[in-house]
mmCIF file of C-alpha atoms in Angstrom:
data_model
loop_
_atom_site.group_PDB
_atom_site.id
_atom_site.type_symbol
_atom_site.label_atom_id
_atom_site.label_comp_id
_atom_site.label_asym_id
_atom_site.label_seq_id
_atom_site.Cartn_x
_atom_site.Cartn_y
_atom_site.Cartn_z
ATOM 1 C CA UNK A 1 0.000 0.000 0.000
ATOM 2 C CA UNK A 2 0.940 3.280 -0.718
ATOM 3 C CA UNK A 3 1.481 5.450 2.228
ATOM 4 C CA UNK A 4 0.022 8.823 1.653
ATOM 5 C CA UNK A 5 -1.149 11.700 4.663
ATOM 6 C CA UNK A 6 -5.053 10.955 4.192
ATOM 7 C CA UNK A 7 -6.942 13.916 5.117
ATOM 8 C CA UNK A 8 -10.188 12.752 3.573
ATOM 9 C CA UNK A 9 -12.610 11.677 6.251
ATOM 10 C CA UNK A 10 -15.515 10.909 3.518
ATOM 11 C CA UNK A 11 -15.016 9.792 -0.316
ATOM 12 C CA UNK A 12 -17.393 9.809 -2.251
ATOM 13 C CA UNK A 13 -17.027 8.378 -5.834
ATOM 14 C CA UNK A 14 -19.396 8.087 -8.988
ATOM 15 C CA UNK A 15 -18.896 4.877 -10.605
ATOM 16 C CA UNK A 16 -19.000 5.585 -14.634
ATOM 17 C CA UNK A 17 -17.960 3.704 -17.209
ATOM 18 C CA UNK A 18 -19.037 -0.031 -16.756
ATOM 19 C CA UNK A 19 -21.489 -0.092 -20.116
ATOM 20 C CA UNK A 20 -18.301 1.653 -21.968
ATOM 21 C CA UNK A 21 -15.761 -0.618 -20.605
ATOM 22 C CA UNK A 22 -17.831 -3.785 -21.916
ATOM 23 C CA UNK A 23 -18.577 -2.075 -25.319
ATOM 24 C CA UNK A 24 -14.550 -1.863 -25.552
ATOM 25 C CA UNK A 25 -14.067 -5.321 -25.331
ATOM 26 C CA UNK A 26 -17.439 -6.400 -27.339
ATOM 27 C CA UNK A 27 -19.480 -7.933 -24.012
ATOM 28 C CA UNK A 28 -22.697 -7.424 -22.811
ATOM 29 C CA UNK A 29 -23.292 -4.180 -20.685
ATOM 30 C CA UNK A 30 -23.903 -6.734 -17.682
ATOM 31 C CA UNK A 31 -20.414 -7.887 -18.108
ATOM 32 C CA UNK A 32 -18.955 -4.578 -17.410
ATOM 33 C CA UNK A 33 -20.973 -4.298 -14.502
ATOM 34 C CA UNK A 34 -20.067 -7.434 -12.821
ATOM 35 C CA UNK A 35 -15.926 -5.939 -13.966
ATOM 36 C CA UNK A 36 -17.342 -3.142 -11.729
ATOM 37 C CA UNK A 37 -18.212 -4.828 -8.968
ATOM 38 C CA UNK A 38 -14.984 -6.296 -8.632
ATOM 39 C CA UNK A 39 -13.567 -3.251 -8.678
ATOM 40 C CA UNK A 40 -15.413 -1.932 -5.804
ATOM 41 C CA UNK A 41 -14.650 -4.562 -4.012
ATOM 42 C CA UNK A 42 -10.613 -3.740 -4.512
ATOM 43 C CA UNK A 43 -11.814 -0.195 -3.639
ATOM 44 C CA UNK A 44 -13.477 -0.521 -0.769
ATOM 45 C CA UNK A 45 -10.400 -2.310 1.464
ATOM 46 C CA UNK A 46 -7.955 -0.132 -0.109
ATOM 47 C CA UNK A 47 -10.169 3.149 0.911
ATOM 48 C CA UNK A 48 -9.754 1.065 4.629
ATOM 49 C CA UNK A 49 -6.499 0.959 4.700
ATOM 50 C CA UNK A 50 -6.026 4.279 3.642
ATOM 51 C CA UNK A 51 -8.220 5.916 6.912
ATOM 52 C CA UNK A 52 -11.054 6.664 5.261
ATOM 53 C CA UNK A 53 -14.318 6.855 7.301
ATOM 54 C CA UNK A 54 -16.755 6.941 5.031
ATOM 55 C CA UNK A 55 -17.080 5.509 1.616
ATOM 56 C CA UNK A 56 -20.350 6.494 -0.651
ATOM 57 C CA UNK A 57 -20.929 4.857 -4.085
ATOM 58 C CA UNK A 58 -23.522 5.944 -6.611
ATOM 59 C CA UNK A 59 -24.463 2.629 -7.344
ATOM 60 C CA UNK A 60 -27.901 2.990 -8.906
ATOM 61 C CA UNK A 61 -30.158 6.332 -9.382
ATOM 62 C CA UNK A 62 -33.666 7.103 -10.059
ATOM 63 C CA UNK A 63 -32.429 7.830 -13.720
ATOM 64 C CA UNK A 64 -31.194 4.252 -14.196
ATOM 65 C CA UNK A 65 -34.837 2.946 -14.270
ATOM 66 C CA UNK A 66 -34.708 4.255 -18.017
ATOM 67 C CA UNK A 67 -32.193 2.059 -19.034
ATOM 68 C CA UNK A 68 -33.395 -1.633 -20.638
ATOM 69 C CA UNK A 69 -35.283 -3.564 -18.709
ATOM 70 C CA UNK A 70 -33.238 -6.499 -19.529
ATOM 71 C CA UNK A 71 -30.705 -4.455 -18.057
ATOM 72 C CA UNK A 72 -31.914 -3.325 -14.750
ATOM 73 C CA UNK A 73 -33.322 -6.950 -13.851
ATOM 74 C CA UNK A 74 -29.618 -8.282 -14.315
ATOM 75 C CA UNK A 75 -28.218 -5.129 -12.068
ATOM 76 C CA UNK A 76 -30.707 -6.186 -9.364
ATOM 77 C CA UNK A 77 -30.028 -9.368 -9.209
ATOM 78 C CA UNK A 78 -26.506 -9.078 -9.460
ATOM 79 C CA UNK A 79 -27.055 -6.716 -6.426
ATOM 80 C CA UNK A 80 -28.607 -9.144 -4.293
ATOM 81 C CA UNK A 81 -26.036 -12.071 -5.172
ATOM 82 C CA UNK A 82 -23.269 -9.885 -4.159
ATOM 83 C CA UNK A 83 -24.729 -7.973 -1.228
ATOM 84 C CA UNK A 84 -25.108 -11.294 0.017
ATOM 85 C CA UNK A 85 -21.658 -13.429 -0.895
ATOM 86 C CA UNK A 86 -19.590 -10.472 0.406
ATOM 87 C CA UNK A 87 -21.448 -10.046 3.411
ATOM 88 C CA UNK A 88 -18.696 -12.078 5.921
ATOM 89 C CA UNK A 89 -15.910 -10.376 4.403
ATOM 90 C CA UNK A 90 -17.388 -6.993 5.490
ATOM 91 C CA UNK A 91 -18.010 -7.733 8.735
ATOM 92 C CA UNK A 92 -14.672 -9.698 8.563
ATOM 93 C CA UNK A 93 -12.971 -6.965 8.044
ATOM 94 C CA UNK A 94 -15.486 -4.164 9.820
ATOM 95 C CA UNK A 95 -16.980 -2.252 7.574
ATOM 96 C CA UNK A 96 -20.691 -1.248 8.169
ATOM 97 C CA UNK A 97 -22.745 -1.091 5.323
ATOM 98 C CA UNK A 98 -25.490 1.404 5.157
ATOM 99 C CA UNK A 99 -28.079 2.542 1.900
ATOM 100 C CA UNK A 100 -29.368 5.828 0.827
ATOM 101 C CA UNK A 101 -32.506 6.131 -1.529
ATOM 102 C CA UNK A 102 -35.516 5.131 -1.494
ATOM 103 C CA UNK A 103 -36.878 1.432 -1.313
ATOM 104 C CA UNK A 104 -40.412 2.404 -3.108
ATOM 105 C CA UNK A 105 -40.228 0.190 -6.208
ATOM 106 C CA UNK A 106 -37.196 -1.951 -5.584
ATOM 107 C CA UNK A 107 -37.501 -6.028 -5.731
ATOM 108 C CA UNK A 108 -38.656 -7.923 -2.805
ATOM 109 C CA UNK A 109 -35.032 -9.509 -3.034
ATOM 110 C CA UNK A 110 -33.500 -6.573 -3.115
ATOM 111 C CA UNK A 111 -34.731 -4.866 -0.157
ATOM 112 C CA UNK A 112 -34.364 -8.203 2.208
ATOM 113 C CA UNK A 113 -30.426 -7.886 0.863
ATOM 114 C CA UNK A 114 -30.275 -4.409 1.972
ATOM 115 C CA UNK A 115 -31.983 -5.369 5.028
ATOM 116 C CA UNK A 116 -29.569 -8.348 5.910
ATOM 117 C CA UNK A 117 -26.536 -6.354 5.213
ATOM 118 C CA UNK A 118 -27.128 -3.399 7.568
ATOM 119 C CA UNK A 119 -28.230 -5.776 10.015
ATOM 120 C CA UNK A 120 -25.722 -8.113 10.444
ATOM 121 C CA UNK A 121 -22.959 -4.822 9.782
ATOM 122 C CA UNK A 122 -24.348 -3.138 12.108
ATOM 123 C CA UNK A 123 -21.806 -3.384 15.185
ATOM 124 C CA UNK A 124 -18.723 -2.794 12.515
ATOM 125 C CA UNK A 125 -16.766 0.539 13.396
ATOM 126 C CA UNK A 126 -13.311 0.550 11.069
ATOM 127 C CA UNK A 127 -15.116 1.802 7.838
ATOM 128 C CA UNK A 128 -18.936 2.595 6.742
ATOM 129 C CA UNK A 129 -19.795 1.457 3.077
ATOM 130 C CA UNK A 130 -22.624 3.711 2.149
ATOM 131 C CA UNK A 131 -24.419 2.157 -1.232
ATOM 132 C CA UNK A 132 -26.521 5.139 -3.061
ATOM 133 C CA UNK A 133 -29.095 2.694 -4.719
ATOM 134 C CA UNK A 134 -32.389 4.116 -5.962
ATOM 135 C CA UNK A 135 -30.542 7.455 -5.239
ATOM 136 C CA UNK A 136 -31.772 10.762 -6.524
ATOM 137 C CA UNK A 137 -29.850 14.106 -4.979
ATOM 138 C CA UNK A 138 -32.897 15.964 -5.932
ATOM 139 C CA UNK A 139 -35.443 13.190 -4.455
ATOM 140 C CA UNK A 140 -33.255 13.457 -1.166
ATOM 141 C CA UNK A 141 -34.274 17.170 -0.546
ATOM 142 C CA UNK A 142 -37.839 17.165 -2.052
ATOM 143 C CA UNK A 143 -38.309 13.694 0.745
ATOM 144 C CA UNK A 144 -36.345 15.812 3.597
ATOM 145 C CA UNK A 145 -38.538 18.933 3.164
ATOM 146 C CA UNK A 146 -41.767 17.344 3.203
ATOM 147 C CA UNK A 147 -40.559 15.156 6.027
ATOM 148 C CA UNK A 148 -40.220 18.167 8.318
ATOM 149 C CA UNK A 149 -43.045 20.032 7.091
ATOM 150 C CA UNK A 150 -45.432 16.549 7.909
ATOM 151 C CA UNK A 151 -43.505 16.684 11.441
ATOM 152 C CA UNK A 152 -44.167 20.445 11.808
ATOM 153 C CA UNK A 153 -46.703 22.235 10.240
ATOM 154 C CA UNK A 154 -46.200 25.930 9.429
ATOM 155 C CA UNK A 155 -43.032 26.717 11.036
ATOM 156 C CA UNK A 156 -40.313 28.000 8.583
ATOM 157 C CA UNK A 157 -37.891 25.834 6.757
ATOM 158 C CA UNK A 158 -34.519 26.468 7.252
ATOM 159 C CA UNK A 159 -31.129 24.576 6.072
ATOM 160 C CA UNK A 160 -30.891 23.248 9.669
ATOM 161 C CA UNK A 161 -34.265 21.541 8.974
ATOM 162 C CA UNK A 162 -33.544 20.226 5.721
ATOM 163 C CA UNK A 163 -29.681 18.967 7.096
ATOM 164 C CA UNK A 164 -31.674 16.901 9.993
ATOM 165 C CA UNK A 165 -33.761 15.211 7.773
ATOM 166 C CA UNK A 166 -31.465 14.348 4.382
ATOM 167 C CA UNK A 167 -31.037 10.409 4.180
ATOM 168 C CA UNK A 168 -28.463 10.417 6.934
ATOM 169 C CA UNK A 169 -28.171 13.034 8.498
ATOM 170 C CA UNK A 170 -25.254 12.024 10.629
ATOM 171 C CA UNK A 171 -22.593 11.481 7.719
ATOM 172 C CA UNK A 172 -19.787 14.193 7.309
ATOM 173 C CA UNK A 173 -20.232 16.069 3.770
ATOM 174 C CA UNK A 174 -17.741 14.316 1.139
ATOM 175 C CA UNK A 175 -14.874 15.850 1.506
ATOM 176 C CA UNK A 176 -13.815 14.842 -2.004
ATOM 177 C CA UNK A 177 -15.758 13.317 -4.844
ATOM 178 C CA UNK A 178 -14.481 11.376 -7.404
ATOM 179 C CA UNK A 179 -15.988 10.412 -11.228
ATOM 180 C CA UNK A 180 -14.305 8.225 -13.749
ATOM 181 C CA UNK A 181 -15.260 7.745 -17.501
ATOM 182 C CA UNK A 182 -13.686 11.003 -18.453
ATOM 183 C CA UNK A 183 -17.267 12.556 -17.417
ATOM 184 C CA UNK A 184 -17.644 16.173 -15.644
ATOM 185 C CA UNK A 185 -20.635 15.839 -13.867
ATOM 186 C CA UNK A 186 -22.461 15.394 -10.707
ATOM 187 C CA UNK A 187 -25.215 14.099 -12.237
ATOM 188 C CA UNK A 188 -27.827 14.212 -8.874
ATOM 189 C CA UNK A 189 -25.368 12.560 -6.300
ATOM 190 C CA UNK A 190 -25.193 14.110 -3.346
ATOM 191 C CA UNK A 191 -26.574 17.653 -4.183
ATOM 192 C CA UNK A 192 -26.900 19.344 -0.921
ATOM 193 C CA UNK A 193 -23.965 17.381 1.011
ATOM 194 C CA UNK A 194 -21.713 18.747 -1.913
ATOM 195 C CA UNK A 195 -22.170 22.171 -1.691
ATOM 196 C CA UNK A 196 -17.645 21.963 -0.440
ATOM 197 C CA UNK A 197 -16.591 19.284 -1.689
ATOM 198 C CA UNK A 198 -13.662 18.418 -4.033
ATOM 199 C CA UNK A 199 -13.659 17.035 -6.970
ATOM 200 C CA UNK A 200 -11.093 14.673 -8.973
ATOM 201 C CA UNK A 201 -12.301 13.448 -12.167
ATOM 202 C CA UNK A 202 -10.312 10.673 -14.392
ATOM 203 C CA UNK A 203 -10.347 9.058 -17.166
ATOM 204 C CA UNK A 204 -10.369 5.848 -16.874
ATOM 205 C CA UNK A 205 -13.574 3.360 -16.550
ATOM 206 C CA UNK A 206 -14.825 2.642 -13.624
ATOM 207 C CA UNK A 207 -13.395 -1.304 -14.469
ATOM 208 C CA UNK A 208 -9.654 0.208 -14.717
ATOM 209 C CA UNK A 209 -9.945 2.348 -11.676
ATOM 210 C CA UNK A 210 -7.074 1.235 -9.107
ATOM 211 C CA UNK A 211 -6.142 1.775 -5.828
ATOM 212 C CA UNK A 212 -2.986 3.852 -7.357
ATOM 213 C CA UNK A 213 -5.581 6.088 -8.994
ATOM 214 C CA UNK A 214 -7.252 6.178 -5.962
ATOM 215 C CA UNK A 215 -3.955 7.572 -4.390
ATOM 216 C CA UNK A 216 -3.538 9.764 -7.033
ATOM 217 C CA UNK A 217 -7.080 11.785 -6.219
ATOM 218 C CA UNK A 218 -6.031 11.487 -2.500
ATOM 219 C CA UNK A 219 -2.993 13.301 -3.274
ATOM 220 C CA UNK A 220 -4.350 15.773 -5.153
ATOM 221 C CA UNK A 221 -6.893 17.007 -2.401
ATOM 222 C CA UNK A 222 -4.509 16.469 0.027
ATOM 223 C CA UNK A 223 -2.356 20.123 -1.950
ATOM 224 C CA UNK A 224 -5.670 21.760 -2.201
ATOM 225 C CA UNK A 225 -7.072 24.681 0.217
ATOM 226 C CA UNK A 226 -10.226 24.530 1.598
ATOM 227 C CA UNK A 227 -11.024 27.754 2.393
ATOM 228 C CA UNK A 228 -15.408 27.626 2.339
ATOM 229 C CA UNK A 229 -16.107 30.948 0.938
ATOM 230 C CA UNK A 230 -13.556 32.520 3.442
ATOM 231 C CA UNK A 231 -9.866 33.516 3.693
ATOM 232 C CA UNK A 232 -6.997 31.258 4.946
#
């Protein structure tokens, strides 16, 4: 492992480039995504070992329900099948696993494998795998605002109100968000919580992204001043 002075407490990282990746090499989309699961999996021990607190994926967002329906049935249930295999590992090696979205609409099978995992994660404390899935940034604040205006009618809505009620509430901000594919976009991940955060953008697929790349964009923020609309 490469020893770098990790200063990010929460990454956050937009997995692009799995349909591209597959197209490359003349495979079905669903091949690329399976590539891509893989690489999370590298991903998430090397973020580990690296310090970081908090990992959030975009893994699947309200958009993706466009896609082929041939498609989305084989991301769900290659979803489930993995949520479940890799479930010992994570609590093996500590790493909570948590969800952000909404469940309205998602398979039976894929809601009992969100379930299971944040259950039997629960107690882990080293590193918290957050899975965006069913994810939309603009959902999130619509839900949180008419959350607190159903728990309190006709008082005013401030950003204190809509913080307290976001997905979870109790996650740092990212403090640096990456996207591969060569793609400069947010594209509705994590619109409030990034109102600060860094960005790092790359070329490469999400398939070819490596823990050296990974290093790379921890570098980088690592020389960049955060200075939140104020002076150093």
């Amino acid at each position: 492992m490469t020893e770098i002075d990790n200063k990010v407490a929460h990454l956050a990282i937009i997995m692009d480039g799995n349909g591209r990746w597959a197209k490359k090499r003349g495979l079905p989309r669903l091949l690329g995504h399976r590539a891509g699961v893989n690489t999370l999996e590298r991903v998430v021990y090397a973020a580990k070992d690296r310090g970081i607190r908090y990992l959030s994926v975009y893994a699947f967002s309200n958009e993706n329900w466009n896609r082929p329906s041939v498609e989305i049935k084989g991301l769900m249930k290659l979803f489930s099948y993995y949520a479940r295999k890799k479930l010992r590992d994570l609590v093996k090696a500590d790493i909570r696993v948590r969800f952000a979205g909404r469940k309205e609409g998602l398979p039976d099978s894929v809601i009992k494998a969100m379930d299971v995992a944040e259950t039997e994660t629960s107690d882990c404390e080293k590193m918290t795998l957050i899975a965006c899935f069913n994810y939309g940034g603009r959902q999130e604040i619509v839900d949180s605002v008419n959350r607190f205006v159903k728990e309190h009618p006709g008082e005013p809505i401030s950003e204190d109100a809509i913080c307290s009620n976001l997905y979870m509430p109790e996650v740092p901000d990212p403090d640096l968000i990456v996207r591969t594919s060569g793609e400069l976009r947010l594209s509705n991940f994590w619109l409030w919580q990034s109102s600060y955060s860094e960005f790092f953008f790359t070329s490469s697929l999400w398939p070819d992204f490596t823990p050296e790349v990974l290093d790379e964009a921890l570098n980088t923020f690592n020389k960049r001043e955060r200075r939140y609309g104020g002076l150093k």
